CSV table of C-alpha atoms and ligand atoms in Angstrom, one decimal:
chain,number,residue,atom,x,y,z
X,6,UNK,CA,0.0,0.0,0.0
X,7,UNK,CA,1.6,3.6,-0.9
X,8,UNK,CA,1.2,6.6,1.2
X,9,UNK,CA,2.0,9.2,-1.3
X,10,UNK,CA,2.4,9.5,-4.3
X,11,UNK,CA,5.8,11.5,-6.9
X,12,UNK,CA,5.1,12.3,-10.3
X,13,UNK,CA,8.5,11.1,-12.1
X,14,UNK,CA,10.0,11.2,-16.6
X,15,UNK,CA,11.7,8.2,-18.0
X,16,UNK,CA,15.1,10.2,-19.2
X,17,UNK,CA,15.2,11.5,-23.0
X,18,UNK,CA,17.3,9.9,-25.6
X,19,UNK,CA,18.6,13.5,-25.8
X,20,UNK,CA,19.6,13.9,-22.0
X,21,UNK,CA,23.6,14.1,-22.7
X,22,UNK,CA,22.4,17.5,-24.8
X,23,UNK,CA,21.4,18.5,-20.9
X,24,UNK,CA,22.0,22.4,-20.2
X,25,UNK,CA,24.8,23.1,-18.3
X,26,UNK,CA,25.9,26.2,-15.9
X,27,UNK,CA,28.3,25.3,-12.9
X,28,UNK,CA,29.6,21.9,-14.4
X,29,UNK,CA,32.2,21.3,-17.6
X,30,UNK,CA,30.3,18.3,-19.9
X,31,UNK,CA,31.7,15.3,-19.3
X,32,UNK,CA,30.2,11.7,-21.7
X,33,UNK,CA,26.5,11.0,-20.0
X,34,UNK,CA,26.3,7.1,-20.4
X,35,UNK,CA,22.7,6.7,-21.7
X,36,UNK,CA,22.3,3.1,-20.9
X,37,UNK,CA,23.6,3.4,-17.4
X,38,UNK,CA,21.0,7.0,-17.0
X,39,UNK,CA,18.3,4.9,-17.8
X,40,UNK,CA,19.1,1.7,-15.3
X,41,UNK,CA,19.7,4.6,-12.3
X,42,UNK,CA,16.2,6.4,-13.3
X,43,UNK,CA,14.5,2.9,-12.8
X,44,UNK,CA,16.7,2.0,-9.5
X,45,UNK,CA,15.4,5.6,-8.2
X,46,UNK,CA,12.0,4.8,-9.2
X,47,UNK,CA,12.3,1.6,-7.9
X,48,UNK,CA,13.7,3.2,-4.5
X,49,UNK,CA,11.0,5.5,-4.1
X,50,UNK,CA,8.2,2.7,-4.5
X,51,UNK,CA,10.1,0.5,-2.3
X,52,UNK,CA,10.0,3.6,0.5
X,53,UNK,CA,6.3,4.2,-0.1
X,54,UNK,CA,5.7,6.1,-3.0
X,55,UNK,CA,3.5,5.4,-6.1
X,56,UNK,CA,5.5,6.9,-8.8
X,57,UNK,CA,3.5,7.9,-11.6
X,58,UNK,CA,4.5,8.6,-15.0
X,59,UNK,CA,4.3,12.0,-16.9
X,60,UNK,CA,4.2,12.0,-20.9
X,61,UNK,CA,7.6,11.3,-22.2
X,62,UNK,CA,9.5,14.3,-23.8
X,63,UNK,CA,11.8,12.9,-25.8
X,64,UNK,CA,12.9,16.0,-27.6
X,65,UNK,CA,13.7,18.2,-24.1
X,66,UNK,CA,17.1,17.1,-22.9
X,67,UNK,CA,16.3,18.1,-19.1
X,68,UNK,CA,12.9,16.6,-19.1
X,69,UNK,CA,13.6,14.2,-16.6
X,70,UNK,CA,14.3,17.1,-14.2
X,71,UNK,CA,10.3,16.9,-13.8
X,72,UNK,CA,10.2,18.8,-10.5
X,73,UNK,CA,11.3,22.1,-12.3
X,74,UNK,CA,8.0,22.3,-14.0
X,75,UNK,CA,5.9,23.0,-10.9
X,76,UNK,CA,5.3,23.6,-7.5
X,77,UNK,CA,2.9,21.8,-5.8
X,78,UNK,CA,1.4,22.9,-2.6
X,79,UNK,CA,-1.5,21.7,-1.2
X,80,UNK,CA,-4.5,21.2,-4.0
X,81,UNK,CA,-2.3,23.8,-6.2
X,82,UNK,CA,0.2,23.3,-8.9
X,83,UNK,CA,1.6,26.5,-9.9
X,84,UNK,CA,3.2,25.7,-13.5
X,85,UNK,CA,6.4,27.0,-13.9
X,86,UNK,CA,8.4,29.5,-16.3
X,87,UNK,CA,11.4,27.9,-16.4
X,88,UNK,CA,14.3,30.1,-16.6
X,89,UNK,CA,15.9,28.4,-19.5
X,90,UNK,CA,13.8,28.8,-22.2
X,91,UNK,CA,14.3,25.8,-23.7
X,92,UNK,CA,13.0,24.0,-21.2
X,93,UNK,CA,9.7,25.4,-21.4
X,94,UNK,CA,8.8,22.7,-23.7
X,95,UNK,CA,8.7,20.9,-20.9
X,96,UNK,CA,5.6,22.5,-19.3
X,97,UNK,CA,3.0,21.2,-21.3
X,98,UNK,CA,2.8,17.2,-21.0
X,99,UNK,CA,3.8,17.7,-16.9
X,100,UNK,CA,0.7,20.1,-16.6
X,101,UNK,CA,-1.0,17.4,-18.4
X,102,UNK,CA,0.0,14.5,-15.9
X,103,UNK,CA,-0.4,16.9,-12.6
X,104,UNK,CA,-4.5,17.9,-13.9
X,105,UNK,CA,-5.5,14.3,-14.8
X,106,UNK,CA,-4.4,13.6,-10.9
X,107,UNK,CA,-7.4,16.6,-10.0
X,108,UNK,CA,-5.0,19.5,-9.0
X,109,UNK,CA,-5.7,22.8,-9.6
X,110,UNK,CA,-3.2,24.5,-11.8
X,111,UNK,CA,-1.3,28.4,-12.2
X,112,UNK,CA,0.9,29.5,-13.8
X,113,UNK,CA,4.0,31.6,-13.5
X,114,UNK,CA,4.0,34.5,-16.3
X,115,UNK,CA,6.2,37.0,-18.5
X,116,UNK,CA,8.5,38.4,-16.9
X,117,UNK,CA,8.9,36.2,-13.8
X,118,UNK,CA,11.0,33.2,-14.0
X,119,UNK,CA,10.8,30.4,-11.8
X,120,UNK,CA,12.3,26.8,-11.6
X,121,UNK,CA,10.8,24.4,-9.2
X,122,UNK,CA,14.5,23.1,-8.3
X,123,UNK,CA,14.7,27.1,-6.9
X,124,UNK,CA,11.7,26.4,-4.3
X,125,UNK,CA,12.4,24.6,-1.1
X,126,UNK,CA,9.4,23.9,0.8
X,127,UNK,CA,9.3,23.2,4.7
X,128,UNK,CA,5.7,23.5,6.2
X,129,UNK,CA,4.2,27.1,5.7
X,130,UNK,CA,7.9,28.6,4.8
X,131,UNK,CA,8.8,28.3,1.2
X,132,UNK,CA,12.3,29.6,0.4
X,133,UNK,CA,13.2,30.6,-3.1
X,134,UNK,CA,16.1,30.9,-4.4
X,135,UNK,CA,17.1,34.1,-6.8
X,136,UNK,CA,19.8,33.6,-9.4
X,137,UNK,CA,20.5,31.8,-12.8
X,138,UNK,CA,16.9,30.7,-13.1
X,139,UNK,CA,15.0,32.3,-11.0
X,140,UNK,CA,14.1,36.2,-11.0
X,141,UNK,CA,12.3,38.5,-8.0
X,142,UNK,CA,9.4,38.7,-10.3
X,143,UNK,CA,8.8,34.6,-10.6
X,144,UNK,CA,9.5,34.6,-6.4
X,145,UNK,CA,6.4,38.0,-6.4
X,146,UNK,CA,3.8,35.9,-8.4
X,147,UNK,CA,4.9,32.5,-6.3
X,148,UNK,CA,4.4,34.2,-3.1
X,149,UNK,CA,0.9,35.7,-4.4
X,150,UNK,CA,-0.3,32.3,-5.7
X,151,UNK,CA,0.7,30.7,-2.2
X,152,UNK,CA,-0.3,33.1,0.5
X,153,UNK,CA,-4.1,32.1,0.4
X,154,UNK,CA,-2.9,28.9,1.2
X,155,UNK,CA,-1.0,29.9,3.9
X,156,UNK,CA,2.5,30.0,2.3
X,157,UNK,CA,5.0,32.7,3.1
X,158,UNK,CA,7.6,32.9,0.4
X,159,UNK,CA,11.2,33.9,1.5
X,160,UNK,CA,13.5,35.1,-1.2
X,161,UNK,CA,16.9,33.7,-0.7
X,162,UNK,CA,20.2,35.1,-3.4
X,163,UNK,CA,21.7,31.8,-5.2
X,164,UNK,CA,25.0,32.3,-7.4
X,165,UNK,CA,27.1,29.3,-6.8
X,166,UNK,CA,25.2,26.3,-7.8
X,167,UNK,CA,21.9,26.1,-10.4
X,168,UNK,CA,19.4,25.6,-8.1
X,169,UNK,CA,18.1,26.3,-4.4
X,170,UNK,CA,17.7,22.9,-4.1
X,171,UNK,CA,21.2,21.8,-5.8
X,172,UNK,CA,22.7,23.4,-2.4
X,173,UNK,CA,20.0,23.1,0.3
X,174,UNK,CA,16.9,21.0,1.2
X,175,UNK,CA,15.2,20.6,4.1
X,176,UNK,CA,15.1,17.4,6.8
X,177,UNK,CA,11.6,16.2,8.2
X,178,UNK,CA,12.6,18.7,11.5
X,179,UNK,CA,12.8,21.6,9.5
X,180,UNK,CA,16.3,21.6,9.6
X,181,UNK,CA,18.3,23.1,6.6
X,182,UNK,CA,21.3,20.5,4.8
X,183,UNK,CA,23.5,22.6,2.8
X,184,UNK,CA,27.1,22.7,1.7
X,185,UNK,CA,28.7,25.7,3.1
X,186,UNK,CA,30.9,26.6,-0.3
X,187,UNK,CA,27.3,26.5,-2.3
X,188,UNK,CA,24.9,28.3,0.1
X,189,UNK,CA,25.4,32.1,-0.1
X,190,UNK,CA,24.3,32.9,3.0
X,191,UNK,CA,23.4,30.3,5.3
X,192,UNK,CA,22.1,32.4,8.5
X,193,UNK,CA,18.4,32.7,6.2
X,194,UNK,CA,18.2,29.3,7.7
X,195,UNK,CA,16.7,29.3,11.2
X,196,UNK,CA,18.0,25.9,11.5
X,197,UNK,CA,21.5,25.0,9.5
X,198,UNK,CA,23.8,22.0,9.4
X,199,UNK,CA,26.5,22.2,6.9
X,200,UNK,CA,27.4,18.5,5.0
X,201,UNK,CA,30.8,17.8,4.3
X,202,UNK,CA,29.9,16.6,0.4
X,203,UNK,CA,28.2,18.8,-2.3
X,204,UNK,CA,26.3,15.8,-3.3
X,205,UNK,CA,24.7,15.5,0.3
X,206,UNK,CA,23.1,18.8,0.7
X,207,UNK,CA,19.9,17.2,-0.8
X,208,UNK,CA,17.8,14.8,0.5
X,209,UNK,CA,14.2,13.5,-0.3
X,210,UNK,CA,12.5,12.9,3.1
X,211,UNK,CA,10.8,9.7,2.3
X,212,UNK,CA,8.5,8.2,5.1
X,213,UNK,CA,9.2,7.1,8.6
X,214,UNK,CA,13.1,8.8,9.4
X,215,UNK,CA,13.7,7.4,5.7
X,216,UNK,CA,16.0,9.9,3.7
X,217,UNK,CA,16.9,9.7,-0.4
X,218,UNK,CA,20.3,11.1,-0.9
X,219,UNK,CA,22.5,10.4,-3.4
X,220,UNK,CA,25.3,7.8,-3.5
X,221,UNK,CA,27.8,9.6,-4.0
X,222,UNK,CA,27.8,11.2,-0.7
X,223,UNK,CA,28.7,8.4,2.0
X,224,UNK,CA,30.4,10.9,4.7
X,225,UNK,CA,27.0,12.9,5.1
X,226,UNK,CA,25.2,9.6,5.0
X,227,UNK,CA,27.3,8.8,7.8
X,228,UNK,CA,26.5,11.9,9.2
X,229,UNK,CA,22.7,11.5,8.9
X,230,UNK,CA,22.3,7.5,10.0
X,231,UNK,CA,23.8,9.1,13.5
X,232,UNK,CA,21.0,11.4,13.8
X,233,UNK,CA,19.3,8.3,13.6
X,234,UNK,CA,17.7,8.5,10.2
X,235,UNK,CA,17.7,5.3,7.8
X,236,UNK,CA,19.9,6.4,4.5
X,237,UNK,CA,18.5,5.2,1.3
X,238,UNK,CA,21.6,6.3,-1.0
X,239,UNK,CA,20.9,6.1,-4.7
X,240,UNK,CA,23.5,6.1,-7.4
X,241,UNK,CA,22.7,9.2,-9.8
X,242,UNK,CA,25.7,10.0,-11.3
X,243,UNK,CA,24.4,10.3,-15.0
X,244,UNK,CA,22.5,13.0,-13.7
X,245,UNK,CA,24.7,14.5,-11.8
X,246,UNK,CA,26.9,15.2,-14.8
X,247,UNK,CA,24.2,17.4,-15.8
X,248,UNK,CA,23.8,19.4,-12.5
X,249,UNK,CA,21.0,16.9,-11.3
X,250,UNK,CA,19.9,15.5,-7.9
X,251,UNK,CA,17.7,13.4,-6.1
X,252,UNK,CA,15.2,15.8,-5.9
X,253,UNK,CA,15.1,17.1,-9.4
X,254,UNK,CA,14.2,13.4,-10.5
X,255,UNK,CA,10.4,13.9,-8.8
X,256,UNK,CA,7.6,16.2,-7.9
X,257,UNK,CA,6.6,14.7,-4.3
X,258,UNK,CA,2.8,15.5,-3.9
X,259,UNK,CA,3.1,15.1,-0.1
X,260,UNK,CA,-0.1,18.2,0.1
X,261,UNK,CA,2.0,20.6,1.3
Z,316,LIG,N1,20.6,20.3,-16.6
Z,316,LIG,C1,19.6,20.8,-15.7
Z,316,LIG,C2,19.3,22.2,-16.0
Z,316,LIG,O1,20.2,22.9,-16.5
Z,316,LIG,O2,18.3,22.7,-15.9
């Protein structure tokens, strides 16, 4: 029996074209990208999770970044405006797959920008990061769409990393993970703890103490199974070639 359910996209046969910002391009190994997108799949259903499947986009090299096409919170999904304006192709068969589930839908419009790898939700706080993909005016409309629902949006500056959520995510205690060379300013964190591995700073909180993080990350791992979580490390490294994490690879309709 799942408890919630993730909206995921089987990778493109295009993903080695993926954008690039922070990273130099290094060979994407398609076969191997397509055995770890089934292992995290498989990971997430094994942890509880139904993982449904959006429309393939085969001709959108990032499409399997699904979670940068919305943000869901609550009975809302606010379509995004990717930043990258190739990726807005993206947008049409992942508002497809999030309607047919009943959600409402909004969008973000010209001029704002928004990337749902930028938004880091923890209860009624949503912090946004500003930067490469993100502008003030795609973090305004956000924070309008979300305060009926009882959302306060907090604008955080990114420049070191693509996304909010390629530097920070949040554990189940509202605690903040980041890595302190890729988070410009930590102290917008009530609650900080610095990971010694880039690749650690995000985590999907699963169910029950159970934490996603990626494989190539063991020290933070470490560091988290003291604090008493259970680690469930996935090896992404295809998609970490192209600035991807754990948390890019879904959109976790948890309600809020
Ligand atoms: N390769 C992920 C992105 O640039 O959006």
């Amino acid at each position: 029996m799942f408890q919630q359910r993730a909206l995921v996209r089987p990778p493109s046969p295009r993903l080695a074209e993926g954008l690039l910002t922070h990273l130099e391009r290094v060979p994407v190994d398609a076969q191997l990208a397509t055995r770890q997108w089934a292992d995290y799949r498989s990971a997430l259903h094994d942890n509880g999770w139904e993982t449904l499947l959006a429309p393939a986009a085969d001709e959108c090299p990032d499409g399997v970044f699904i979670e940068d096409t919305m943000v869901v919170y609550g009975d809302l999904a606010v379509i995004t405006r990717p930043g990258a304006v190739s990726r807005r192709l993206e947008l049409p068969g992942a508002e497809l797959a999030i309607r047919t589930l009943g959600y409402r839908t909004a969008r973000i419009t010209d001029p704002g920008t928004l990337d749902g790898g930028d938004v880091l939700k923890h209860d009624r706080t949503v912090w946004v990061g500003i930067g490469g993909r993100t502008n003030t005016a795609g973090a305004d409309q956000l924070a309008r769409l979300l305060a009926p629902l009882g959302a306060r949006v907090v604008p955080v500056t990114l420049t070191k990393v693509l996304h909010l959520k390629s530097a920070a995510t949040a554990l189940p205690d509202g605690t903040v993970l980041g890595h302190p060379d890729f988070v410009d300013d930590p102290a917008v964190f009530p609650h900080f703890l610095a990971v010694p591995e880039p690749e650690g700073a995000h985590v999907v909180s699963l169910n029950d103490g159970r934490l996603l993080i990626s494989a190539a990350a063991p020290r933070t791992t470490e560091q988290l199974a003291a604090l008493g979580y259970t680690m469930v490390p996935v090896d992404i490294s295809e998609f970490e070639k192209l600035e991807g994490c754990v948390t890019c690879l879904s959109v976790r309709l948890r309600g809020v």
